[in-house]
Short mmCIF file of C-alpha atoms in Angstrom, two decimals:
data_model
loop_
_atom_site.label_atom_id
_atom_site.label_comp_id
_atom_site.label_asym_id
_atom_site.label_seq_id
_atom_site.Cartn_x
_atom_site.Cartn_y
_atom_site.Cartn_z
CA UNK H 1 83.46 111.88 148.97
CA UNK H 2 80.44 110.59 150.77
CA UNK H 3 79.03 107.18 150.16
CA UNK H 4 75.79 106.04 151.35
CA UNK H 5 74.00 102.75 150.89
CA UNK H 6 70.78 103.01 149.40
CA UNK H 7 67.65 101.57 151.07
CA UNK H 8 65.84 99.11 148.37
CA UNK H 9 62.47 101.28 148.89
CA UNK H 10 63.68 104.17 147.80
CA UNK H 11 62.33 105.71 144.56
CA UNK H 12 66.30 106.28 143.32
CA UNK H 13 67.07 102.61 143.93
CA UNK H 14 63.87 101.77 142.01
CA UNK H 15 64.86 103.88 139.10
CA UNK H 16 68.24 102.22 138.83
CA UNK H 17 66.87 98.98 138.71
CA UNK H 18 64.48 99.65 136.16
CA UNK H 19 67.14 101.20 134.03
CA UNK H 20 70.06 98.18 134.19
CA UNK H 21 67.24 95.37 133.66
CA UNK H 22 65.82 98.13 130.39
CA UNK H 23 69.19 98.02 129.56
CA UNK H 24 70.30 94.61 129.35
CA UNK H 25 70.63 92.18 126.34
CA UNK H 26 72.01 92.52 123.15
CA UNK H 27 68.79 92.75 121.34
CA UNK H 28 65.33 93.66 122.63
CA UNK H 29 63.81 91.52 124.96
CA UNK H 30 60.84 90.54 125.92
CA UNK H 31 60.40 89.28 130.14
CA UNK H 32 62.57 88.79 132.87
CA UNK H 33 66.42 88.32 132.37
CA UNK H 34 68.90 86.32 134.19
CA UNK H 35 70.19 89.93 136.22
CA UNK H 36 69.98 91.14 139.55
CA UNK H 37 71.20 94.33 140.95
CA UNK H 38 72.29 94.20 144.56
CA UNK H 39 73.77 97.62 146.29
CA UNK H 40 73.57 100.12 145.27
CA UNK H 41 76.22 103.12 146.62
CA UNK H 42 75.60 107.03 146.03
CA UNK H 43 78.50 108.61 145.64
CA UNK H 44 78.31 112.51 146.47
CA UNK H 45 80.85 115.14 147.37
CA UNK H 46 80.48 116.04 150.63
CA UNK H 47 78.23 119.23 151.31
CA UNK H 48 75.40 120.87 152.57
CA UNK H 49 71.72 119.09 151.59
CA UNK H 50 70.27 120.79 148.52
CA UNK H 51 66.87 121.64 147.75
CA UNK H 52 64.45 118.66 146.63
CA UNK H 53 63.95 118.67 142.88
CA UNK H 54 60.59 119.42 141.29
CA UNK H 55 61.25 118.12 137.72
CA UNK H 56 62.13 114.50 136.32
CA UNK H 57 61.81 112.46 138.62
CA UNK H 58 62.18 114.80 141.68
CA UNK H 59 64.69 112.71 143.55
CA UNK H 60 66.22 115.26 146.33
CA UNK H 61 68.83 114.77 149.16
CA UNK H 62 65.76 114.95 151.24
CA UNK H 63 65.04 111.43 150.15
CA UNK H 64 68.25 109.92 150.91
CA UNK H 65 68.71 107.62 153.65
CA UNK H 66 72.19 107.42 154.89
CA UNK H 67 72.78 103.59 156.00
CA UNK H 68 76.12 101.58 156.54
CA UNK H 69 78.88 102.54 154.32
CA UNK H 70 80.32 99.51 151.84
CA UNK H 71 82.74 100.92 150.19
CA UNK H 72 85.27 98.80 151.45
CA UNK H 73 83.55 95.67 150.37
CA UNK H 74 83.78 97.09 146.40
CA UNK H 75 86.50 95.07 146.35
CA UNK H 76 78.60 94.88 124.34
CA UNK H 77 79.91 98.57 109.42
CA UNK H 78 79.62 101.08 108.10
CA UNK H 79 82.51 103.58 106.36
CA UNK H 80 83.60 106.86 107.38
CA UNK H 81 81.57 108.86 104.82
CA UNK H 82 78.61 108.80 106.88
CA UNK H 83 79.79 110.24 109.79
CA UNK H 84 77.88 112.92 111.12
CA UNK H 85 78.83 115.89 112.92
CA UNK H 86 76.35 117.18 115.24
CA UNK H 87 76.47 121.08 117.31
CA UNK H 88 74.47 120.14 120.68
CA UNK H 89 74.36 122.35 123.02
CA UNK H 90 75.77 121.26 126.74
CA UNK H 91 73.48 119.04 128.46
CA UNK H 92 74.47 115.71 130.53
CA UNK H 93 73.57 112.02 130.81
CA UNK H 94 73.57 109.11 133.66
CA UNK H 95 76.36 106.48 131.93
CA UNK H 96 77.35 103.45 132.71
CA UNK H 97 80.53 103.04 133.26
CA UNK H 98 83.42 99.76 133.36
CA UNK H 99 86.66 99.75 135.46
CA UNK H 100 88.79 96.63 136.95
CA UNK H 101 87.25 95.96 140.49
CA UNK H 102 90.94 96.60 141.71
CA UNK H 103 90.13 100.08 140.61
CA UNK H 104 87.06 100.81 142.02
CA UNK H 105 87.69 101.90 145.31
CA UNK H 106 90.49 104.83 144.50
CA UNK H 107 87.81 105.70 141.58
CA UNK H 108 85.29 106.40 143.96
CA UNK H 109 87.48 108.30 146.59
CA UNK H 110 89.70 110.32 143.83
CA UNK H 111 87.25 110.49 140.47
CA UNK H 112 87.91 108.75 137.37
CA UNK H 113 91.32 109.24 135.03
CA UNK H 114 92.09 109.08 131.62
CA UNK H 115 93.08 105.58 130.41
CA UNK H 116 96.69 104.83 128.90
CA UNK H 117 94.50 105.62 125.50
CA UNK H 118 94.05 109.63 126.83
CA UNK H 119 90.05 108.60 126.40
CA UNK H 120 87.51 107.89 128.87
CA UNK H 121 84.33 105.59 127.69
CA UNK H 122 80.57 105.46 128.43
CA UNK H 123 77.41 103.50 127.25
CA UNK H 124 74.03 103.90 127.50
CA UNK H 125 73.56 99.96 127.59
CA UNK H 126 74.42 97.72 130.74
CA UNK H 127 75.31 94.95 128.19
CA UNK H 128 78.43 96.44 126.90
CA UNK H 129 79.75 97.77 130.13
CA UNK H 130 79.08 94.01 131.36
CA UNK H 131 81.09 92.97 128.21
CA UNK H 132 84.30 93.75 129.72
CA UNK H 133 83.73 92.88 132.88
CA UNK H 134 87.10 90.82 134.74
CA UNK H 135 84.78 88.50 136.88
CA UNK H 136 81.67 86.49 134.72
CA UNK H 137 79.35 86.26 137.17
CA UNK H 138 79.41 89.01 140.03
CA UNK H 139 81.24 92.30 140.10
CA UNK H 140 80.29 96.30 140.32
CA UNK H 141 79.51 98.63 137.73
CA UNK H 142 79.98 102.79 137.69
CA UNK H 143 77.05 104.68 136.93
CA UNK H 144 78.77 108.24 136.18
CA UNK H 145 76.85 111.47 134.78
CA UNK H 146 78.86 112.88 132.04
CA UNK H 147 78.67 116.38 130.26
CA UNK H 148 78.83 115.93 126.60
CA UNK H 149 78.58 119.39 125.40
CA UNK H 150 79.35 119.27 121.05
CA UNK H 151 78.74 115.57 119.93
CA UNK H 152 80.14 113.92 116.94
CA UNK H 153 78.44 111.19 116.05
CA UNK H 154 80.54 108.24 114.08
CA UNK H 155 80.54 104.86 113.30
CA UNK H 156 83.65 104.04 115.07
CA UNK H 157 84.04 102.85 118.31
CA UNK H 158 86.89 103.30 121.50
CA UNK H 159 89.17 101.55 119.35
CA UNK H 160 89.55 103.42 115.95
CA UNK H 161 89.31 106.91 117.71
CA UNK H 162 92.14 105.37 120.15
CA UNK H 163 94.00 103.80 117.04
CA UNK H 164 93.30 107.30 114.92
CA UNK H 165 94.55 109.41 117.15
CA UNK H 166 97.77 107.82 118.04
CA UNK H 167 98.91 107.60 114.14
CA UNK H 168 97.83 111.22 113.24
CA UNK H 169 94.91 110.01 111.17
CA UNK H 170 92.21 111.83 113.44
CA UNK H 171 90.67 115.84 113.26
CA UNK H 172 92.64 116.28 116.31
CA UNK H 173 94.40 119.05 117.58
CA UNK H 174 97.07 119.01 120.10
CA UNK H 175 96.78 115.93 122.60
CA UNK H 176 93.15 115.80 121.95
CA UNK H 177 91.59 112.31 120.92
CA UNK H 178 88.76 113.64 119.64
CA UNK H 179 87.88 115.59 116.71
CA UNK H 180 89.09 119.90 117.69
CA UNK H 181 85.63 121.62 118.33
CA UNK H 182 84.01 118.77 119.97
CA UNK H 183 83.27 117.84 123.72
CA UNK H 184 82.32 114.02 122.78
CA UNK H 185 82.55 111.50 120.05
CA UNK H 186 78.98 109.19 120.17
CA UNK H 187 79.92 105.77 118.34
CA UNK H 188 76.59 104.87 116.90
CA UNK H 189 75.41 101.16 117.60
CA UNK H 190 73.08 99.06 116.10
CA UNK H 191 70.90 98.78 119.29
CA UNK H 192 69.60 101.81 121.18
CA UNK H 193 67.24 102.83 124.21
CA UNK H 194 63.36 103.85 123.22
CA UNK H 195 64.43 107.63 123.36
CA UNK H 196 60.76 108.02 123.83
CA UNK H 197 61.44 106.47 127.25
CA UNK H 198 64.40 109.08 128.53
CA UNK H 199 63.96 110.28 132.64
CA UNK H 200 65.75 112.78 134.06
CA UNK H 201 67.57 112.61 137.00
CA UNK H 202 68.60 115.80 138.93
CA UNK H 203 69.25 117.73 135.35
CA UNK H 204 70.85 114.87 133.94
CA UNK H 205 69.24 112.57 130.94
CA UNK H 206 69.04 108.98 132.05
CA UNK H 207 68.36 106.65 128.51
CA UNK H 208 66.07 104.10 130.90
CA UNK H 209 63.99 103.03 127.99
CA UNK H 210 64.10 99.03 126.84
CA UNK H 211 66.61 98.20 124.53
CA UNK H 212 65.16 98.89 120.47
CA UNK H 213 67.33 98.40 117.35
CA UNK H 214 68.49 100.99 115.63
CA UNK H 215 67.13 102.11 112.22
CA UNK H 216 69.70 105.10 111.45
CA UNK H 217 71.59 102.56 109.00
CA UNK H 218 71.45 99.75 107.23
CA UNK H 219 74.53 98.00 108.97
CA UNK H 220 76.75 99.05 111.63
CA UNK H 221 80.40 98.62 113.05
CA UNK H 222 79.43 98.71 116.85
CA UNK H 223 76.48 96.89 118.59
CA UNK H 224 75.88 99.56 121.30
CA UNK H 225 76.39 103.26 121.10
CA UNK H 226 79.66 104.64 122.95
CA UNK H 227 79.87 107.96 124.50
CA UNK H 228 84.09 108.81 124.32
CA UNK H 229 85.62 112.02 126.43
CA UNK H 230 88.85 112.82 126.87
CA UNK H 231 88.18 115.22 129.40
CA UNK H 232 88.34 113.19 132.92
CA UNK H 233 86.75 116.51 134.48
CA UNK H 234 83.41 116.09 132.36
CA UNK H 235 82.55 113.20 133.98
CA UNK H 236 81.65 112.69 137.55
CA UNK H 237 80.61 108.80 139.65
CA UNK H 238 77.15 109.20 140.85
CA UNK H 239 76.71 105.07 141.83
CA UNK H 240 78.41 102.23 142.04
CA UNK H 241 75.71 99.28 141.18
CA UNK H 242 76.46 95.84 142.56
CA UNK H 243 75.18 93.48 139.73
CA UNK H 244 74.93 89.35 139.72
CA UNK H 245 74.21 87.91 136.31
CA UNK H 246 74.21 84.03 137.30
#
């Protein structure tokens, strides 16, 4: 794995910010927040450069600037019946991602694993990844593109599907978590980003767009949407973002 430090003037560090300020705060906000994003890693296997993108936001390894390598310093209801099921066909998203700062530094050199649950989870709002963070103030945060492929879209959370699973009381099959015939399960929140306001990056959808509530349904079990795998391979670090919320 190569990791680079990214230079503060670069359009990719740019985009970053703009999407962990967008998505910060339980409900939508208007102004500046109390967060600031510090360094920002890429994280990249190592080979040759590839050609610079023309589409989204046309961010290319000919715009990265290799500078000094940090990563040793690495170191936020409703009932079942209306649970959709929803055929997608494969496409990918930029997800943030929470793991113990003890953690971070084999995550970036080896990849991510399944949790003790057999389920890996993702948001599309900094708040709830910053929800479980270990240290209040200062810590890192995963960025991680993810291939959801089929999505089932619940009202349940990590938790149930976790809970579910492990008493037999899940459409699962084998060791799956997750319902047979689906890639991902998408817990619907009760906040969202302004899908109007999606940006791709290198292929991948990036949900960048300011936090909006939801109006799906009239109440809902989670606050933020969760994205849940249990397929470690379908999901791949891009950053590590270096956040301070004093």
């Amino acid at each position: 794995m190569q990791v680079t430090l990214l230079e503060s003037n670069q359009l990719i560090h740019k985009f970053i910010v703009q999407y962990a300020e967008n998505s910060h705060g339980l409900k939508p906000k208007k102004g500046k927040t109390n967060l600031m994003v510090g360094n920002i890693l890429m994280c990249e296997p190592k080979q040759a450069p590839q050609p610079e993108s023309k589409t989204g936001l046309g961010i290319g390894a000919s715009m990265k600037k290799v500078g000094r390598t940090i990563a040793a310093a690495i170191g936020g209801g409703q009932s079942s019946s209306s649970t959709a099921r929803i055929k997608t066909s494969n496409y990918s998203m930029l997800l943030w991602y929470w793991a113990p700062s003890s953690a971070l530094g084999s995550i970036v050199t080896n990849g991510l694993k399944l949790r003790p649950s057999g389920l890996l989870v993702f948001y599309d709002r900094l708040s709830r990844a910053l929800s479980k963070w270990d240290t209040p103030e200062h810590g890192h945060l995963l960025l991680c593109e993810v291939s959801l492929g089929s999505v089932y879209k619940s009202p349940h959370g990590v938790g149930f599907w976790a809970s579910a699973a492990a008493n037999g009381k899940a459409n699962t099959k084998g060791s799956r978590k997750i319902p047979h015939g689906y890639d991902t399960v998408k817990g619907t929140g009760a906040f969202m980003p302004d899908w109007s306001r999606n940006q791709t990056w290198q292929g991948a959808i990036v949900p960048s767009g300011a936090t909006v509530r939801n109006p799906r349904y009239p109440s809902y079990e989670l606050d933020y949407n969760e994205y849940i795998i249990c397929d470690e391979s379908k999901a791949r670090v891009k950053f590590v973002v270096e956040l301070n919320t004093k």
